[in-house]
mmCIF file of C-alpha atoms in Angstrom:
data_model
loop_
_atom_site.group_PDB
_atom_site.id
_atom_site.type_symbol
_atom_site.label_atom_id
_atom_site.label_comp_id
_atom_site.label_asym_id
_atom_site.label_seq_id
_atom_site.Cartn_x
_atom_site.Cartn_y
_atom_site.Cartn_z
ATOM 1 C CA ALA A 1 23.015 -21.212 -19.942
ATOM 2 C CA ALA A 2 21.189 -18.989 -17.319
ATOM 3 C CA GLU A 3 21.882 -19.495 -13.652
ATOM 4 C CA LEU A 4 19.347 -17.100 -12.249
ATOM 5 C CA ILE A 5 15.686 -17.505 -13.136
ATOM 6 C CA VAL A 6 13.383 -14.663 -12.038
ATOM 7 C CA LYS A 7 9.638 -15.163 -12.386
ATOM 8 C CA VAL A 8 6.420 -13.901 -10.722
ATOM 9 C CA LYS A 9 4.218 -16.961 -10.264
ATOM 10 C CA GLU A 10 5.446 -20.347 -9.084
ATOM 11 C CA PRO A 11 6.908 -22.649 -11.901
ATOM 12 C CA GLN A 12 4.587 -24.969 -13.745
ATOM 13 C CA PRO A 13 5.450 -28.651 -13.730
ATOM 14 C CA GLU A 14 6.997 -28.496 -17.270
ATOM 15 C CA GLU A 15 9.137 -25.576 -15.989
ATOM 16 C CA THR A 16 10.137 -27.313 -12.781
ATOM 17 C CA ALA A 17 11.205 -30.398 -14.795
ATOM 18 C CA ARG A 18 13.734 -28.223 -16.573
ATOM 19 C CA LEU A 19 15.526 -26.848 -13.240
ATOM 20 C CA LYS A 20 18.990 -28.174 -12.493
ATOM 21 C CA PRO A 21 21.062 -28.048 -9.362
ATOM 22 C CA HIS A 22 23.075 -24.982 -10.831
ATOM 23 C CA HIS A 23 19.855 -22.924 -10.957
ATOM 24 C CA THR A 24 18.581 -20.249 -8.588
ATOM 25 C CA LEU A 25 14.902 -19.651 -8.801
ATOM 26 C CA PHE A 26 13.587 -16.383 -7.433
ATOM 27 C CA THR A 27 9.827 -15.984 -7.559
ATOM 28 C CA TYR A 28 6.598 -16.369 -5.522
ATOM 29 C CA LEU A 29 6.453 -20.029 -4.449
ATOM 30 C CA HIS A 30 3.500 -20.484 -2.030
ATOM 31 C CA LEU A 31 4.702 -24.023 -1.332
ATOM 32 C CA ALA A 32 2.849 -24.810 1.806
ATOM 33 C CA PRO A 33 -0.342 -25.909 0.126
ATOM 34 C CA ASP A 34 1.304 -27.354 -2.992
ATOM 35 C CA PRO A 35 3.179 -30.607 -2.402
ATOM 36 C CA VAL A 36 3.396 -31.345 -6.102
ATOM 37 C CA GLN A 37 5.334 -28.296 -6.756
ATOM 38 C CA ALA A 38 7.465 -28.884 -3.679
ATOM 39 C CA LYS A 39 8.445 -32.378 -4.806
ATOM 40 C CA GLY A 40 9.341 -31.133 -8.217
ATOM 41 C CA LEU A 41 11.665 -28.390 -6.772
ATOM 42 C CA ILE A 42 13.278 -30.807 -4.329
ATOM 43 C CA ASP A 43 13.909 -33.261 -7.221
ATOM 44 C CA SER A 44 15.469 -30.552 -9.264
ATOM 45 C CA GLY A 45 18.230 -29.815 -6.707
ATOM 46 C CA CYS A 46 17.798 -26.017 -7.432
ATOM 47 C CA LEU A 47 18.117 -23.286 -4.876
ATOM 48 C CA ALA A 48 14.558 -21.768 -4.656
ATOM 49 C CA ILE A 49 14.073 -18.322 -2.912
ATOM 50 C CA ALA A 50 10.461 -17.303 -2.208
ATOM 51 C CA TYR A 51 9.511 -13.636 -2.558
ATOM 52 C CA GLU A 52 6.831 -14.037 0.024
ATOM 53 C CA THR A 53 9.111 -14.850 2.977
ATOM 54 C CA VAL A 54 11.962 -12.406 2.205
ATOM 55 C CA THR A 55 12.081 -9.861 5.064
ATOM 56 C CA ASP A 56 13.477 -6.363 5.727
ATOM 57 C CA ARG A 57 15.045 -4.794 8.860
ATOM 58 C CA ASP A 58 11.743 -4.323 10.409
ATOM 59 C CA GLY A 59 10.677 -7.882 9.996
ATOM 60 C CA ARG A 60 8.093 -6.926 7.304
ATOM 61 C CA LEU A 61 7.726 -8.813 3.883
ATOM 62 C CA PRO A 62 8.795 -6.193 1.342
ATOM 63 C CA LEU A 63 8.334 -8.454 -1.705
ATOM 64 C CA LEU A 64 4.842 -9.533 -0.670
ATOM 65 C CA THR A 65 3.721 -6.020 0.111
ATOM 66 C CA PRO A 66 3.079 -4.708 -3.401
ATOM 67 C CA MET A 67 1.071 -7.618 -4.558
ATOM 68 C CA SER A 68 -0.941 -7.563 -1.280
ATOM 69 C CA GLN A 69 -1.540 -3.814 -1.807
ATOM 70 C CA VAL A 70 -2.862 -4.659 -5.406
ATOM 71 C CA ALA A 71 -4.956 -7.621 -4.275
ATOM 72 C CA GLY A 72 -6.499 -5.673 -1.406
ATOM 73 C CA ARG A 73 -7.421 -2.782 -3.544
ATOM 74 C CA MET A 74 -8.761 -5.020 -6.279
ATOM 75 C CA ALA A 75 -10.801 -7.053 -3.899
ATOM 76 C CA MET A 76 -13.277 -4.210 -3.616
ATOM 77 C CA GLN A 77 -13.479 -3.710 -7.335
ATOM 78 C CA VAL A 78 -14.293 -7.337 -7.905
ATOM 79 C CA ALA A 79 -16.675 -7.492 -4.995
ATOM 80 C CA ALA A 80 -18.624 -4.463 -6.134
ATOM 81 C CA TRP A 81 -19.059 -6.248 -9.514
ATOM 82 C CA ALA A 82 -19.997 -9.667 -7.957
ATOM 83 C CA LEU A 83 -22.600 -8.045 -5.613
ATOM 84 C CA MET A 84 -24.633 -6.863 -8.657
ATOM 85 C CA LYS A 85 -27.864 -8.934 -9.247
ATOM 86 C CA THR A 86 -26.721 -9.463 -12.843
ATOM 87 C CA LYS A 87 -23.811 -11.522 -11.428
ATOM 88 C CA ARG A 88 -26.133 -13.469 -9.014
ATOM 89 C CA GLY A 89 -25.134 -11.300 -6.063
ATOM 90 C CA ARG A 90 -27.370 -9.644 -3.464
ATOM 91 C CA GLY A 91 -28.079 -6.540 -5.699
ATOM 92 C CA VAL A 92 -26.490 -4.232 -3.210
ATOM 93 C CA LEU A 93 -24.582 -1.104 -3.907
ATOM 94 C CA LEU A 94 -21.479 -0.915 -1.672
ATOM 95 C CA GLY A 95 -22.071 2.727 -0.750
ATOM 96 C CA GLY A 96 -25.767 2.747 -0.692
ATOM 97 C CA VAL A 97 -27.606 6.113 -1.312
ATOM 98 C CA PRO A 98 -29.173 8.686 0.843
ATOM 99 C CA GLY A 99 -31.965 6.939 2.723
ATOM 100 C CA VAL A 100 -30.596 3.398 2.000
ATOM 101 C CA MET A 101 -27.987 1.616 4.110
ATOM 102 C CA PRO A 102 -24.640 0.743 2.593
ATOM 103 C CA ALA A 103 -23.268 -2.747 2.248
ATOM 104 C CA LYS A 104 -21.819 -4.531 5.310
ATOM 105 C CA VAL A 105 -18.191 -5.400 4.600
ATOM 106 C CA VAL A 106 -16.350 -7.706 6.830
ATOM 107 C CA ILE A 107 -12.496 -7.862 6.428
ATOM 108 C CA ILE A 108 -10.778 -10.772 8.151
ATOM 109 C CA GLY A 109 -7.097 -9.658 8.753
ATOM 110 C CA GLY A 110 -5.811 -6.212 9.227
ATOM 111 C CA GLY A 111 -2.485 -6.565 7.519
ATOM 112 C CA VAL A 112 -1.343 -4.971 4.129
ATOM 113 C CA SER A 113 -3.950 -6.532 1.877
ATOM 114 C CA GLY A 114 -6.870 -6.072 4.538
ATOM 115 C CA SER A 115 -6.018 -2.361 5.258
ATOM 116 C CA ASN A 116 -5.794 -1.686 1.473
ATOM 117 C CA ALA A 117 -9.194 -3.299 0.960
ATOM 118 C CA ALA A 118 -10.549 -1.109 3.798
ATOM 119 C CA GLU A 119 -9.142 2.027 2.177
ATOM 120 C CA ILE A 120 -11.103 1.294 -0.963
ATOM 121 C CA ALA A 121 -14.252 0.205 0.984
ATOM 122 C CA VAL A 122 -14.280 3.346 2.959
ATOM 123 C CA GLY A 123 -13.851 5.401 -0.194
ATOM 124 C CA MET A 124 -16.904 3.688 -1.579
ATOM 125 C CA ARG A 125 -18.825 4.532 1.551
ATOM 126 C CA ALA A 126 -19.360 0.979 2.715
ATOM 127 C CA ASP A 127 -20.028 -0.072 6.390
ATOM 128 C CA VAL A 128 -16.549 -1.736 7.181
ATOM 129 C CA THR A 129 -15.475 -3.828 10.098
ATOM 130 C CA ILE A 130 -11.880 -5.174 10.325
ATOM 131 C CA PHE A 131 -11.248 -8.404 12.386
ATOM 132 C CA ASP A 132 -7.802 -9.152 13.633
ATOM 133 C CA ARG A 133 -6.241 -10.926 16.697
ATOM 134 C CA ASN A 134 -3.566 -8.346 17.333
ATOM 135 C CA ASN A 135 -4.832 -5.603 19.614
ATOM 136 C CA ALA A 136 -1.946 -3.367 18.763
ATOM 137 C CA ARG A 137 -2.699 -3.582 15.081
ATOM 138 C CA LEU A 138 -6.377 -2.921 15.772
ATOM 139 C CA ALA A 139 -5.432 0.293 17.592
ATOM 140 C CA GLU A 140 -3.300 1.401 14.596
ATOM 141 C CA LEU A 141 -6.226 0.792 12.192
ATOM 142 C CA ASP A 142 -8.565 2.701 14.350
ATOM 143 C CA ALA A 143 -6.170 5.662 14.296
ATOM 144 C CA GLN A 144 -5.412 5.258 10.608
ATOM 145 C CA PHE A 145 -9.028 5.498 9.636
ATOM 146 C CA ASN A 146 -9.982 7.916 12.159
ATOM 147 C CA GLY A 147 -13.092 6.054 13.177
ATOM 148 C CA ALA A 148 -14.205 5.370 9.663
ATOM 149 C CA VAL A 149 -14.072 1.704 10.132
ATOM 150 C CA LYS A 150 -15.059 -0.582 13.063
ATOM 151 C CA THR A 151 -12.414 -2.865 14.500
ATOM 152 C CA MET A 152 -13.179 -6.003 16.324
ATOM 153 C CA TYR A 153 -10.979 -8.601 18.104
ATOM 154 C CA SER A 154 -11.438 -11.841 16.123
ATOM 155 C CA THR A 155 -12.958 -14.814 18.002
ATOM 156 C CA LYS A 156 -15.000 -17.642 16.607
ATOM 157 C CA ALA A 157 -18.236 -16.066 18.085
ATOM 158 C CA SER A 158 -17.647 -12.457 16.977
ATOM 159 C CA LEU A 159 -16.635 -13.403 13.517
ATOM 160 C CA ASP A 160 -19.553 -15.819 13.132
ATOM 161 C CA ALA A 161 -22.067 -13.102 14.104
ATOM 162 C CA ALA A 162 -20.537 -10.626 11.711
ATOM 163 C CA VAL A 163 -20.412 -13.023 8.807
ATOM 164 C CA ARG A 164 -24.052 -13.850 9.234
ATOM 165 C CA GLU A 165 -25.117 -10.165 8.555
ATOM 166 C CA ALA A 166 -22.453 -9.369 5.972
ATOM 167 C CA ASP A 167 -23.029 -8.601 2.239
ATOM 168 C CA LEU A 168 -19.269 -9.055 1.607
ATOM 169 C CA VAL A 169 -16.535 -10.882 3.408
ATOM 170 C CA ILE A 170 -12.966 -10.389 2.378
ATOM 171 C CA GLY A 171 -10.383 -13.088 3.565
ATOM 172 C CA ALA A 172 -7.061 -11.345 4.025
ATOM 173 C CA VAL A 173 -5.391 -13.605 6.529
ATOM 174 C CA LEU A 174 -1.535 -14.203 6.278
ATOM 175 C CA ILE A 175 0.753 -16.543 8.192
ATOM 176 C CA PRO A 176 4.169 -16.107 6.512
ATOM 177 C CA GLY A 177 5.122 -19.287 4.564
ATOM 178 C CA ALA A 178 2.155 -21.236 6.056
ATOM 179 C CA SER A 179 -1.126 -22.394 4.772
ATOM 180 C CA ALA A 180 -4.006 -20.024 5.561
ATOM 181 C CA PRO A 181 -6.324 -21.066 8.497
ATOM 182 C CA LYS A 182 -9.942 -21.919 7.583
ATOM 183 C CA LEU A 183 -11.981 -19.127 9.343
ATOM 184 C CA VAL A 184 -15.284 -19.403 7.614
ATOM 185 C CA THR A 185 -16.780 -22.965 7.442
ATOM 186 C CA LYS A 186 -19.120 -24.482 4.998
ATOM 187 C CA ALA A 187 -21.732 -24.800 7.738
ATOM 188 C CA GLN A 188 -21.754 -21.054 8.252
ATOM 189 C CA LEU A 189 -22.677 -20.305 4.611
ATOM 190 C CA LYS A 190 -26.276 -21.578 5.260
ATOM 191 C CA HIS A 191 -26.663 -18.753 7.811
ATOM 192 C CA MET A 192 -25.301 -16.021 5.550
ATOM 193 C CA GLN A 193 -27.411 -13.442 3.529
ATOM 194 C CA PRO A 194 -28.380 -15.134 0.154
ATOM 195 C CA GLY A 195 -26.157 -13.783 -2.661
ATOM 196 C CA ALA A 196 -23.476 -12.535 -0.244
ATOM 197 C CA VAL A 197 -19.911 -12.555 -1.596
ATOM 198 C CA LEU A 198 -16.758 -14.066 -0.252
ATOM 199 C CA VAL A 199 -13.393 -12.785 -1.814
ATOM 200 C CA ASP A 200 -10.465 -14.990 -0.737
ATOM 201 C CA ILE A 201 -7.184 -13.029 -1.156
ATOM 202 C CA ALA A 202 -5.356 -15.772 0.748
ATOM 203 C CA ILE A 203 -6.250 -18.346 -2.042
ATOM 204 C CA ASP A 204 -2.593 -18.562 -3.017
ATOM 205 C CA GLN A 205 -1.834 -19.975 0.421
ATOM 206 C CA GLY A 206 -4.771 -22.439 0.250
ATOM 207 C CA GLY A 207 -7.552 -20.030 1.156
ATOM 208 C CA CYS A 208 -9.079 -18.924 4.531
ATOM 209 C CA PHE A 209 -12.653 -20.238 3.727
ATOM 210 C CA GLU A 210 -13.341 -23.922 4.053
ATOM 211 C CA THR A 211 -15.253 -23.861 0.633
ATOM 212 C CA SER A 212 -12.511 -22.000 -1.255
ATOM 213 C CA HIS A 213 -10.840 -23.486 -4.249
ATOM 214 C CA ALA A 214 -8.688 -21.503 -6.808
ATOM 215 C CA THR A 215 -10.445 -20.087 -9.909
ATOM 216 C CA THR A 216 -9.138 -18.097 -12.900
ATOM 217 C CA HIS A 217 -9.674 -14.629 -14.223
ATOM 218 C CA GLU A 218 -11.643 -16.227 -17.196
ATOM 219 C CA ASP A 219 -14.074 -18.011 -14.693
ATOM 220 C CA PRO A 220 -13.621 -16.254 -11.455
ATOM 221 C CA ILE A 221 -16.836 -16.955 -9.467
ATOM 222 C CA TYR A 222 -18.666 -20.143 -8.242
ATOM 223 C CA GLU A 223 -21.521 -20.515 -5.877
ATOM 224 C CA VAL A 224 -21.892 -22.786 -2.734
ATOM 225 C CA ASP A 225 -25.121 -22.737 -0.863
ATOM 226 C CA GLY A 226 -26.194 -19.488 -2.475
ATOM 227 C CA ILE A 227 -22.938 -17.663 -1.572
ATOM 228 C CA LEU A 228 -20.766 -16.415 -4.319
ATOM 229 C CA HIS A 229 -16.980 -17.102 -4.053
ATOM 230 C CA TYR A 230 -14.295 -15.059 -5.806
ATOM 231 C CA CYS A 231 -11.051 -17.124 -5.422
ATOM 232 C CA VAL A 232 -8.798 -16.205 -8.249
ATOM 233 C CA ALA A 233 -5.111 -17.106 -7.779
ATOM 234 C CA ASN A 234 -2.810 -14.291 -8.712
ATOM 235 C CA MET A 235 -5.420 -11.627 -8.491
ATOM 236 C CA PRO A 236 -2.798 -8.805 -9.493
ATOM 237 C CA GLY A 237 -2.541 -10.685 -12.872
ATOM 238 C CA ALA A 238 -5.646 -8.808 -13.934
ATOM 239 C CA VAL A 239 -3.814 -5.444 -13.668
ATOM 240 C CA PRO A 240 -0.463 -6.450 -15.077
ATOM 241 C CA ARG A 241 0.805 -2.914 -15.837
ATOM 242 C CA THR A 242 0.400 -1.696 -12.289
ATOM 243 C CA SER A 243 1.581 -5.037 -10.788
ATOM 244 C CA THR A 244 4.722 -5.199 -12.879
ATOM 245 C CA TYR A 245 5.934 -1.710 -11.927
ATOM 246 C CA ALA A 246 5.041 -2.322 -8.205
ATOM 247 C CA LEU A 247 6.794 -5.699 -8.046
ATOM 248 C CA ASN A 248 9.838 -4.629 -10.016
ATOM 249 C CA ASN A 249 10.430 -1.650 -7.623
ATOM 250 C CA ALA A 250 10.558 -3.995 -4.752
ATOM 251 C CA THR A 251 12.481 -6.972 -6.151
ATOM 252 C CA LEU A 252 15.178 -5.275 -8.326
ATOM 253 C CA PRO A 253 17.624 -4.630 -5.480
ATOM 254 C CA PHE A 254 17.570 -8.326 -4.528
ATOM 255 C CA VAL A 255 17.714 -9.498 -8.092
ATOM 256 C CA LEU A 256 20.847 -7.356 -8.648
ATOM 257 C CA GLU A 257 22.460 -8.712 -5.492
ATOM 258 C CA ILE A 258 21.809 -12.300 -6.452
ATOM 259 C CA ALA A 259 23.182 -11.729 -9.932
ATOM 260 C CA HIS A 260 26.295 -10.023 -8.554
ATOM 261 C CA LYS A 261 27.042 -12.614 -5.801
ATOM 262 C CA GLY A 262 25.372 -15.801 -7.001
ATOM 263 C CA GLY A 263 22.502 -17.405 -5.173
ATOM 264 C CA ARG A 264 24.423 -19.158 -2.339
ATOM 265 C CA GLU A 265 26.634 -16.192 -1.564
ATOM 266 C CA ALA A 266 23.714 -13.843 -1.648
ATOM 267 C CA VAL A 267 21.688 -15.994 0.799
ATOM 268 C CA LYS A 268 24.725 -16.448 3.074
ATOM 269 C CA THR A 269 25.603 -12.801 3.247
ATOM 270 C CA ASN A 270 22.073 -11.339 3.438
ATOM 271 C CA ALA A 271 19.943 -12.539 6.358
ATOM 272 C CA HIS A 272 16.745 -11.034 4.928
ATOM 273 C CA LEU A 273 17.183 -12.879 1.644
ATOM 274 C CA ALA A 274 18.031 -16.046 3.588
ATOM 275 C CA GLU A 275 14.509 -15.869 5.103
ATOM 276 C CA GLY A 276 13.246 -16.625 1.598
ATOM 277 C CA MET A 277 15.378 -19.756 1.053
ATOM 278 C CA THR A 278 12.704 -22.465 0.718
ATOM 279 C CA VAL A 279 14.248 -25.324 -1.253
ATOM 280 C CA ALA A 280 18.038 -26.084 -1.427
ATOM 281 C CA ASP A 281 20.103 -29.122 -2.280
ATOM 282 C CA GLY A 282 17.075 -31.344 -2.543
ATOM 283 C CA HIS A 283 15.416 -30.430 0.749
ATOM 284 C CA ILE A 284 12.844 -28.067 2.127
ATOM 285 C CA ALA A 285 14.944 -25.323 3.751
ATOM 286 C CA HIS A 286 12.103 -23.288 5.402
ATOM 287 C CA GLU A 287 10.913 -24.663 8.632
ATOM 288 C CA GLN A 288 7.361 -23.404 8.503
ATOM 289 C CA VAL A 289 6.919 -24.670 4.925
ATOM 290 C CA ALA A 290 8.316 -28.088 5.907
ATOM 291 C CA SER A 291 5.971 -28.312 8.795
ATOM 292 C CA ASP A 292 2.871 -27.521 6.698
ATOM 293 C CA LEU A 293 3.990 -29.999 4.029
ATOM 294 C CA GLY A 294 4.826 -32.692 6.506
ATOM 295 C CA MET A 295 8.336 -32.967 5.040
ATOM 296 C CA GLU A 296 11.754 -32.928 6.465
ATOM 297 C CA PHE A 297 13.327 -29.580 7.130
ATOM 298 C CA LYS A 298 17.010 -29.392 6.397
ATOM 299 C CA LEU A 299 19.346 -26.523 5.726
ATOM 300 C CA PRO A 300 22.052 -27.043 3.135
ATOM 301 C CA THR A 301 25.527 -27.800 4.566
ATOM 302 C CA TRP A 302 27.064 -24.741 2.655
ATOM 303 C CA PHE A 303 24.482 -22.603 4.651
ATOM 304 C CA SER A 304 24.420 -24.185 7.956
ATOM 305 C CA ALA A 305 28.255 -24.043 8.133
ATOM 306 C CA ASN A 306 28.066 -20.348 7.702
ATOM 307 C CA ALA A 307 25.177 -19.808 10.291
#
């Protein structure tokens, strides 16, 4: 029987029910907003390693990066589609035309997905503003885009003013392992432009808009107070060929290491892989995830003895 199970999306309840203590599960988990999945993994006794919190030597998230790149670039494609009047949007062309202003695009979060969304938005000639709370990151983005995007330090007041005028808002906020903060409230929707579009890239972590709930590729959009919401969980699933190659390039070295050493030994000897350890021996083994779930944080004895 297999000992290592490699997936892309989190296990479904019927899959979790088949996991045993000898299994190592390596996949995206996004446990913070999902107590049902968390309980299933705890009950299984398996070792669950989450792609999204594995780090590299620079503290980055190498297994989250490729899917963030795909989701960021996709965000502009789906937004351009949703903004069409035939989809109940504002009837606005992102890039405008000579003599007509382009769409106003607000991107919340200047990380991987946000910067990739900005690249496509700039290419489509939209009017782009990126919000972030890291001044150093804002300076990097200003240099990267050579002034082609506006950058703004994110405060409640500055974001509220921009959202009111926006044709499109992209939610691209990430706190590793944690639930996404709610940065656009339901009350704010009433002050937005009718037919404006919200695209919530952070929906896998619970979403960064108060009115977000997960949708599917088959039925991706819903409306709240005249504002369209695109909140598809697993956005990269719509472009599986690109996504598969991108993810495999990033995960394969870790898969080979786990296969060669076994799950426990790989986690004990690779500090970056250990950052992804989320469930082990019937407990939540990632402190941030445990905090968000309101569950006990406990490292397995075989790991803490090694630490």
